[in-house]
Tab-separated table of C-alpha atoms and ligand atoms in Angstrom:
chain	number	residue	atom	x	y	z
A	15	UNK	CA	58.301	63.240	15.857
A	16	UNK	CA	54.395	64.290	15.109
A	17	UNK	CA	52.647	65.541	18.726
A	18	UNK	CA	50.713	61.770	20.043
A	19	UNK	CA	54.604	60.243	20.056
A	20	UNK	CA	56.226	62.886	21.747
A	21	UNK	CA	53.414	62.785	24.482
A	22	UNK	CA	53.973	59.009	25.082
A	23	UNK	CA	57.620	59.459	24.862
A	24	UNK	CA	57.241	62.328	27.656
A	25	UNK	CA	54.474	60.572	29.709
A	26	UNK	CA	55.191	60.443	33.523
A	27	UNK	CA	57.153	63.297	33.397
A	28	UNK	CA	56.015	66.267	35.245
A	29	UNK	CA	56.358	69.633	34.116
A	30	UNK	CA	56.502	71.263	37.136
A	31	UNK	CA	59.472	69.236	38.809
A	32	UNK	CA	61.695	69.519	35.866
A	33	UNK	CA	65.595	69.808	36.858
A	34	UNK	CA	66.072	73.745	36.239
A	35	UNK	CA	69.942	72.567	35.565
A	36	UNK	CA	70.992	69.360	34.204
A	37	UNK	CA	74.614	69.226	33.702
A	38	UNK	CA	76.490	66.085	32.210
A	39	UNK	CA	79.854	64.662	32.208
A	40	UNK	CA	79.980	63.262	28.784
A	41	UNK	CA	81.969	60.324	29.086
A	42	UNK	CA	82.794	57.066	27.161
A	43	UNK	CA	83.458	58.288	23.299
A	44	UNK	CA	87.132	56.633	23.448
A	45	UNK	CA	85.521	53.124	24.799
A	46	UNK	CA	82.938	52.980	22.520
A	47	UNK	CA	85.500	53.402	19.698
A	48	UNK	CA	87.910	50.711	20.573
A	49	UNK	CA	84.905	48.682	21.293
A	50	UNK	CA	84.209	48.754	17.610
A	51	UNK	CA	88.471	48.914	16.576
A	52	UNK	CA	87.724	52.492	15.480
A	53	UNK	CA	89.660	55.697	16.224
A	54	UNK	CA	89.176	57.435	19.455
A	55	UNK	CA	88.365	60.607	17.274
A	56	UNK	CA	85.718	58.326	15.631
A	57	UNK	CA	84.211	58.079	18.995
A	58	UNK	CA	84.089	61.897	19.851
A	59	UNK	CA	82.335	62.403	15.869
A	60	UNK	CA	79.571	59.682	17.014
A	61	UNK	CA	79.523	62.044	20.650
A	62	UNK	CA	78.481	64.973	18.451
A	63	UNK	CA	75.451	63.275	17.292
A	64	UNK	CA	74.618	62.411	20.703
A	65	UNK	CA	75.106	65.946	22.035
A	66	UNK	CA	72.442	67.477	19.276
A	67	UNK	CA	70.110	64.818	20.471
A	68	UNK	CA	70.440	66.004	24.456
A	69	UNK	CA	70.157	69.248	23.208
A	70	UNK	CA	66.953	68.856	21.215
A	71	UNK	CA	65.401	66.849	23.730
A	72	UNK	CA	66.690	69.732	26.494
A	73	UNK	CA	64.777	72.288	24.466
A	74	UNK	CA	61.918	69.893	23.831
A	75	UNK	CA	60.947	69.161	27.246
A	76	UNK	CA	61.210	72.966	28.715
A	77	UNK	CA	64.503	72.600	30.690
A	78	UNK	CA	66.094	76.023	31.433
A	79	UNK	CA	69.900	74.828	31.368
A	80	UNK	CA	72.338	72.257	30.330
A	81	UNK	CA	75.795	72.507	30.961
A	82	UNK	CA	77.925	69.731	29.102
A	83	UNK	CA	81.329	69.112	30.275
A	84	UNK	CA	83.232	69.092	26.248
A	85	UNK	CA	86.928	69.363	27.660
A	86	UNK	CA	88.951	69.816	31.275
A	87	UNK	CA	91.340	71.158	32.188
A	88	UNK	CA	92.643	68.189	32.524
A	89	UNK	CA	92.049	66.871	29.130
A	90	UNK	CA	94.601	68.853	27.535
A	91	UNK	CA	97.365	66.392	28.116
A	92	UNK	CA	95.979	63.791	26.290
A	93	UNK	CA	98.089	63.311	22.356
A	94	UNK	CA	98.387	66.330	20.274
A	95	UNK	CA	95.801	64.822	17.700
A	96	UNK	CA	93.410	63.895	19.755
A	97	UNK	CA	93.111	67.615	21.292
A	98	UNK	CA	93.387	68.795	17.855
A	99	UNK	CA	90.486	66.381	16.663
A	100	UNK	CA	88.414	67.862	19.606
A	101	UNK	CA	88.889	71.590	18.997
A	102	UNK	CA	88.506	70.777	14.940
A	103	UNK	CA	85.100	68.142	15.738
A	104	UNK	CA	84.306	72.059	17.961
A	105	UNK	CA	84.285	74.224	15.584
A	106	UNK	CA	82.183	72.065	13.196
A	107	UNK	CA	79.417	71.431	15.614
A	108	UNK	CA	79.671	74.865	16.502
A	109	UNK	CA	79.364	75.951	13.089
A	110	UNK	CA	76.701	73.629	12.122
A	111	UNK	CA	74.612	74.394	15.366
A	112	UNK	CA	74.411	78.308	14.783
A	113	UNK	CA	71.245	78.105	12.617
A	114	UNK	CA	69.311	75.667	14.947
A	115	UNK	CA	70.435	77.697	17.793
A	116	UNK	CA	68.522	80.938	16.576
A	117	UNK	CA	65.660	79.007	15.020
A	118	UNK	CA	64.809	77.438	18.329
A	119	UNK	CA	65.988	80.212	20.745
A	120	UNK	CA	69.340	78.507	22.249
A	121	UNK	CA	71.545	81.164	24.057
A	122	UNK	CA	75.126	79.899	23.965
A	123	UNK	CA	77.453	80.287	26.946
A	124	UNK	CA	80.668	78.720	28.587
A	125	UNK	CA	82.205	77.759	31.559
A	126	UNK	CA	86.107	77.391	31.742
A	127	UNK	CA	89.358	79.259	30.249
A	128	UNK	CA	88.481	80.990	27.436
A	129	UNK	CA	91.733	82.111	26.745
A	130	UNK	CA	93.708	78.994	26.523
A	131	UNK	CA	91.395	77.463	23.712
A	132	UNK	CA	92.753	78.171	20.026
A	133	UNK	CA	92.437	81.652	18.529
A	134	UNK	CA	89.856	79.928	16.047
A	135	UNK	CA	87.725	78.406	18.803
A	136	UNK	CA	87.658	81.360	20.599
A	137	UNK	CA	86.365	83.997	18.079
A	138	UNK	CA	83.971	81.052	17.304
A	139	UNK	CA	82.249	80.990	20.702
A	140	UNK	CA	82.538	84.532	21.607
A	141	UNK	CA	80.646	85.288	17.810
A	142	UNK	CA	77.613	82.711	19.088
A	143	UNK	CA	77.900	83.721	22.128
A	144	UNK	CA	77.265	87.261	20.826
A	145	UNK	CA	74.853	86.271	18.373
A	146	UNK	CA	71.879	84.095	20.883
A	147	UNK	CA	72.414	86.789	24.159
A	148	UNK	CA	68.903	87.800	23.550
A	149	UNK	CA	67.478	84.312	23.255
A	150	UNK	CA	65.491	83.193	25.888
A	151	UNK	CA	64.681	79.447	25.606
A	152	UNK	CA	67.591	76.693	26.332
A	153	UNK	CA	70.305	78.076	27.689
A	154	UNK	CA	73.487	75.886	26.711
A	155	UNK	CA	76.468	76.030	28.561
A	156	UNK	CA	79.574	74.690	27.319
A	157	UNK	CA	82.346	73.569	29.503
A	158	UNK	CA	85.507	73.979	27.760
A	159	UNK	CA	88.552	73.590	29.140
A	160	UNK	CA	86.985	73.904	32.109
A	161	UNK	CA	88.078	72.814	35.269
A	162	UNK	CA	86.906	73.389	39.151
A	163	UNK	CA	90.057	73.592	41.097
A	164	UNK	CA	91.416	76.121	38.517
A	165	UNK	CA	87.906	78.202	38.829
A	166	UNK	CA	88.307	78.031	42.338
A	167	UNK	CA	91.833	79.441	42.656
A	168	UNK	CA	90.429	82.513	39.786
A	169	UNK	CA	87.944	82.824	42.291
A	170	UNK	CA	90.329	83.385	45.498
A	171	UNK	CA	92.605	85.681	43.231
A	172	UNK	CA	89.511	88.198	42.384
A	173	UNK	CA	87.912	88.089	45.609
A	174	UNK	CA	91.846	88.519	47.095
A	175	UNK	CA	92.628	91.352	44.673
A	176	UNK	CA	89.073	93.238	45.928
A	177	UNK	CA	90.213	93.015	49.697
A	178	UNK	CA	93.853	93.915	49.054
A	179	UNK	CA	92.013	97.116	47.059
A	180	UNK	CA	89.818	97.607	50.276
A	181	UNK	CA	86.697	96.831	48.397
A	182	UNK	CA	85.779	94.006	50.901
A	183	UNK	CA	86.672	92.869	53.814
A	184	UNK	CA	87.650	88.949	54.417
A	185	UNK	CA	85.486	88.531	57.373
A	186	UNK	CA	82.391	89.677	55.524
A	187	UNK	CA	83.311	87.106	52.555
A	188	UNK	CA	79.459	85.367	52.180
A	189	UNK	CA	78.517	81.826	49.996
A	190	UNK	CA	76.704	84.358	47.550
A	191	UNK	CA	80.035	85.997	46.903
A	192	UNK	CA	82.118	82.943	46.327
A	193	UNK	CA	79.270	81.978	43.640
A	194	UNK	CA	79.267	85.498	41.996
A	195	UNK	CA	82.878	85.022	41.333
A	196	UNK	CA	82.792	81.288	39.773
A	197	UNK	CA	82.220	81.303	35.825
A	198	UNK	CA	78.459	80.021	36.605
A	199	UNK	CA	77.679	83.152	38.616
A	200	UNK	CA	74.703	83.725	36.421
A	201	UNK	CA	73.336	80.171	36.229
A	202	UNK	CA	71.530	78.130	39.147
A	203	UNK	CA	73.527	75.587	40.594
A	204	UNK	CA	72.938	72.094	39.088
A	205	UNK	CA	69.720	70.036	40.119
A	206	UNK	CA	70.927	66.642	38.307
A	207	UNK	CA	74.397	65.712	37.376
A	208	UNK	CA	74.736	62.477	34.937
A	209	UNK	CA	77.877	60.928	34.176
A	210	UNK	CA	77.813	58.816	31.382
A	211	UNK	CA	80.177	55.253	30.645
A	212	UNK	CA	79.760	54.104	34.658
A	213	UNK	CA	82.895	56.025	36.263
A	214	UNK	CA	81.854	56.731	39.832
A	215	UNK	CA	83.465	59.884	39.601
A	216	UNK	CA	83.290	63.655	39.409
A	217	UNK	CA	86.664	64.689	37.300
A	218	UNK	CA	86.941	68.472	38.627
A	219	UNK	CA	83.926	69.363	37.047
A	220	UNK	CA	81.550	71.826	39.541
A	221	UNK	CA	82.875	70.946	43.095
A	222	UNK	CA	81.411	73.380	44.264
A	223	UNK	CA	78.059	74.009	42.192
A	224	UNK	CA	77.377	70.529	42.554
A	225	UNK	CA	76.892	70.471	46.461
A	226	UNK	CA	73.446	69.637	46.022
A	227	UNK	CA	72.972	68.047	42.919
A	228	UNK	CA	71.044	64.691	42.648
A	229	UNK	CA	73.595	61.988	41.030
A	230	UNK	CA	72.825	59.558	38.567
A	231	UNK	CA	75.860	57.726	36.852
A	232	UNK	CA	74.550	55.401	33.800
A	233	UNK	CA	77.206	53.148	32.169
A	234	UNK	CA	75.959	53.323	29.011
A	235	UNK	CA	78.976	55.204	26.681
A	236	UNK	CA	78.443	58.961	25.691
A	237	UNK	CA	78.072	57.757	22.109
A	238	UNK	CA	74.777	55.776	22.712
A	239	UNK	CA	72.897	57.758	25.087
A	240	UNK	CA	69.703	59.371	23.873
A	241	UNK	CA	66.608	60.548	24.316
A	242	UNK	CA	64.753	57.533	25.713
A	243	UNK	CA	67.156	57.585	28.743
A	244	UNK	CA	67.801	60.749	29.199
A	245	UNK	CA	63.772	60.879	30.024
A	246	UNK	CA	63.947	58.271	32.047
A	247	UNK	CA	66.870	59.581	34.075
A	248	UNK	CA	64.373	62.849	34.234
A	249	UNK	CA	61.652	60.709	35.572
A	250	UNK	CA	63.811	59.150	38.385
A	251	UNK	CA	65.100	62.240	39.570
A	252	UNK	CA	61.690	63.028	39.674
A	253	UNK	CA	61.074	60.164	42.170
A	254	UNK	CA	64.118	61.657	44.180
A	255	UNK	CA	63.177	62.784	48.450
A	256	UNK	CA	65.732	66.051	47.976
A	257	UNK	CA	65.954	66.950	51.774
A	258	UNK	CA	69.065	69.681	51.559
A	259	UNK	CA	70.267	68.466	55.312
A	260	UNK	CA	66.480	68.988	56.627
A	261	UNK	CA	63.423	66.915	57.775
A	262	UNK	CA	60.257	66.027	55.765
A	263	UNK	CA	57.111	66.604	57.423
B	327	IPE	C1	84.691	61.852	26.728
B	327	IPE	O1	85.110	60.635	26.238
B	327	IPE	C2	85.111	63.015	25.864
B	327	IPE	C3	86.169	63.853	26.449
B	327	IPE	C4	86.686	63.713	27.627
B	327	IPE	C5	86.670	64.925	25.624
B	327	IPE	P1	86.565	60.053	26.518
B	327	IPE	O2	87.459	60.515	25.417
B	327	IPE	O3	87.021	60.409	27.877
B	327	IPE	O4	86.291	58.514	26.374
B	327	IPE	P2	86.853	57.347	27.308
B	327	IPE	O5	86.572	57.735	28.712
B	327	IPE	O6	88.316	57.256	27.027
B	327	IPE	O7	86.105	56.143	26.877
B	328	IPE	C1	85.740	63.955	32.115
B	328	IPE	O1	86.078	62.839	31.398
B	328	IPE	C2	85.893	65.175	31.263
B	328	IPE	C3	84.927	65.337	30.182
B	328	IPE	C4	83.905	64.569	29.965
B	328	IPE	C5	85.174	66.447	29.310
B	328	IPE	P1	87.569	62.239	31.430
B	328	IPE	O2	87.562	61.026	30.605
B	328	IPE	O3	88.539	63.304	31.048
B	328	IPE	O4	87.757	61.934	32.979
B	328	IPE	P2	88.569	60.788	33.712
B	328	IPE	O5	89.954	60.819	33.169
B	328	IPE	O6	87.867	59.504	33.408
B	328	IPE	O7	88.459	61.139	35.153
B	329	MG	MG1	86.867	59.462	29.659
């Protein structure tokens, strides 16, 4: 895209009321494969595509992070193949993303249980992960098998285990340390939460991160959202009065 077509595509947005955190709940890959009598797994390939295009477009426009929501929690009892399609279509994109990721200054990170992702996966992330610490544009935060209730109960164990130790003291428990023990401790809580493919819902992703958040549900499927709309989600949540309980003047 040469300069004069990225400024029209970017016109009307304003630099200085950018969404410090957009996270997305990347839905829809399975519909739009049936829609054309394709594979589900054909759907989540086409979702790749999609996610390099949020990502570029991320980076483009200055946002600090995006956190995409790859796999719950709850996703793991869908069919064998399907979860093996989704940690194989992983490791490619992860694979095939390292180079950009350095080139344009993308610091990898994730959200969610680590441990229960193949041996493969997990050597994968924690080497990029390792690799872009020092990188200081978009930070991209992956959500993998990832799910809020389950962060929420690791949370109560740790901050449990510190009073039962006498480091704290359960009346003095605070907001701030609930968020220092969630896996986004280190990330601002999300301005703008899209959820692709029209579900009106929030799948465990974020409860309580997401208190905040402006909404905006589109029903196009994962597969075909891009850039255009992605900027023009940017520009209404631009338009959005975010009060936080209290009273304009
Ligand atoms: C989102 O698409 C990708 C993942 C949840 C991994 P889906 O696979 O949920 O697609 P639909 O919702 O069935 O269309
Ligand atoms: C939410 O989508 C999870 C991800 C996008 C990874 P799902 O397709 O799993 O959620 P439900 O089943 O529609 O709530
Ligand atoms: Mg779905």
């Amino acid at each position: 895209m040469n300069s004069s077509q990225s400024s029209q595509l970017y016109s009307g947005l304003s630099k200085e009321k950018l969404p410090s955190h957009v996270a997305i709940i990347m839905d829809g890959n399975g519909r739009w494969a049936k829609k054309r009598l394709m594979n589900r797994i054909n759907g989540h390939e086409k979702g790749a595509d999609a996610v390099r295009a949020i990502i570029e477009t991320s980076r483009e426009i200055g946002i600090s992070n995006l956190t995409l929501y790859a796999f719950s929690t709850e996703n793991w009892q869908r069919p064998r193949a399907e979860v093996e399609a989704l940690m194989s279509l992983l490791i490619k994109f992860l694979k095939s993303e390292q180079k950009n990721m350095m080139e344009n200054s993308i610091r990898l990170s994730m959200i969610g249980q680590i441990e229960r992702l193949p041996e493969k996966v997990q050597t994968l992330v924690q080497s990029i992960m390792d690799l872009t610490k020092d990188n200081n544009g978009l930070r991209l935060n992956l959500a993998l098998s990832y799910g809020s209730r389950a962060e929420i109960v690791r949370m109560v164990r740790m901050l449990a285990e510190k009073a039962k130790k006498g480091l704290i003291d359960p009346i003095s428990i605070t907001e701030n340390m609930v968020a220092d023990n969630l896996y986004t401790r280190d990330i601002p809580d999300p301005d703008l939460l899209i959820r692709t493919s029209g579900e009106m819902r929030i799948s465990n992703f974020l409860l309580w991160q997401i208190a905040y958040s402006e909404i905006y549900v589109t029903d196009t499927l994962w597969p075909d959202f891009g850039k255009d709309e992605f900027i023009g989600i940017l520009k209404e949540y631009q338009k959005r009065d975010r009060r936080f309980g209290k009273v304009n003047t």
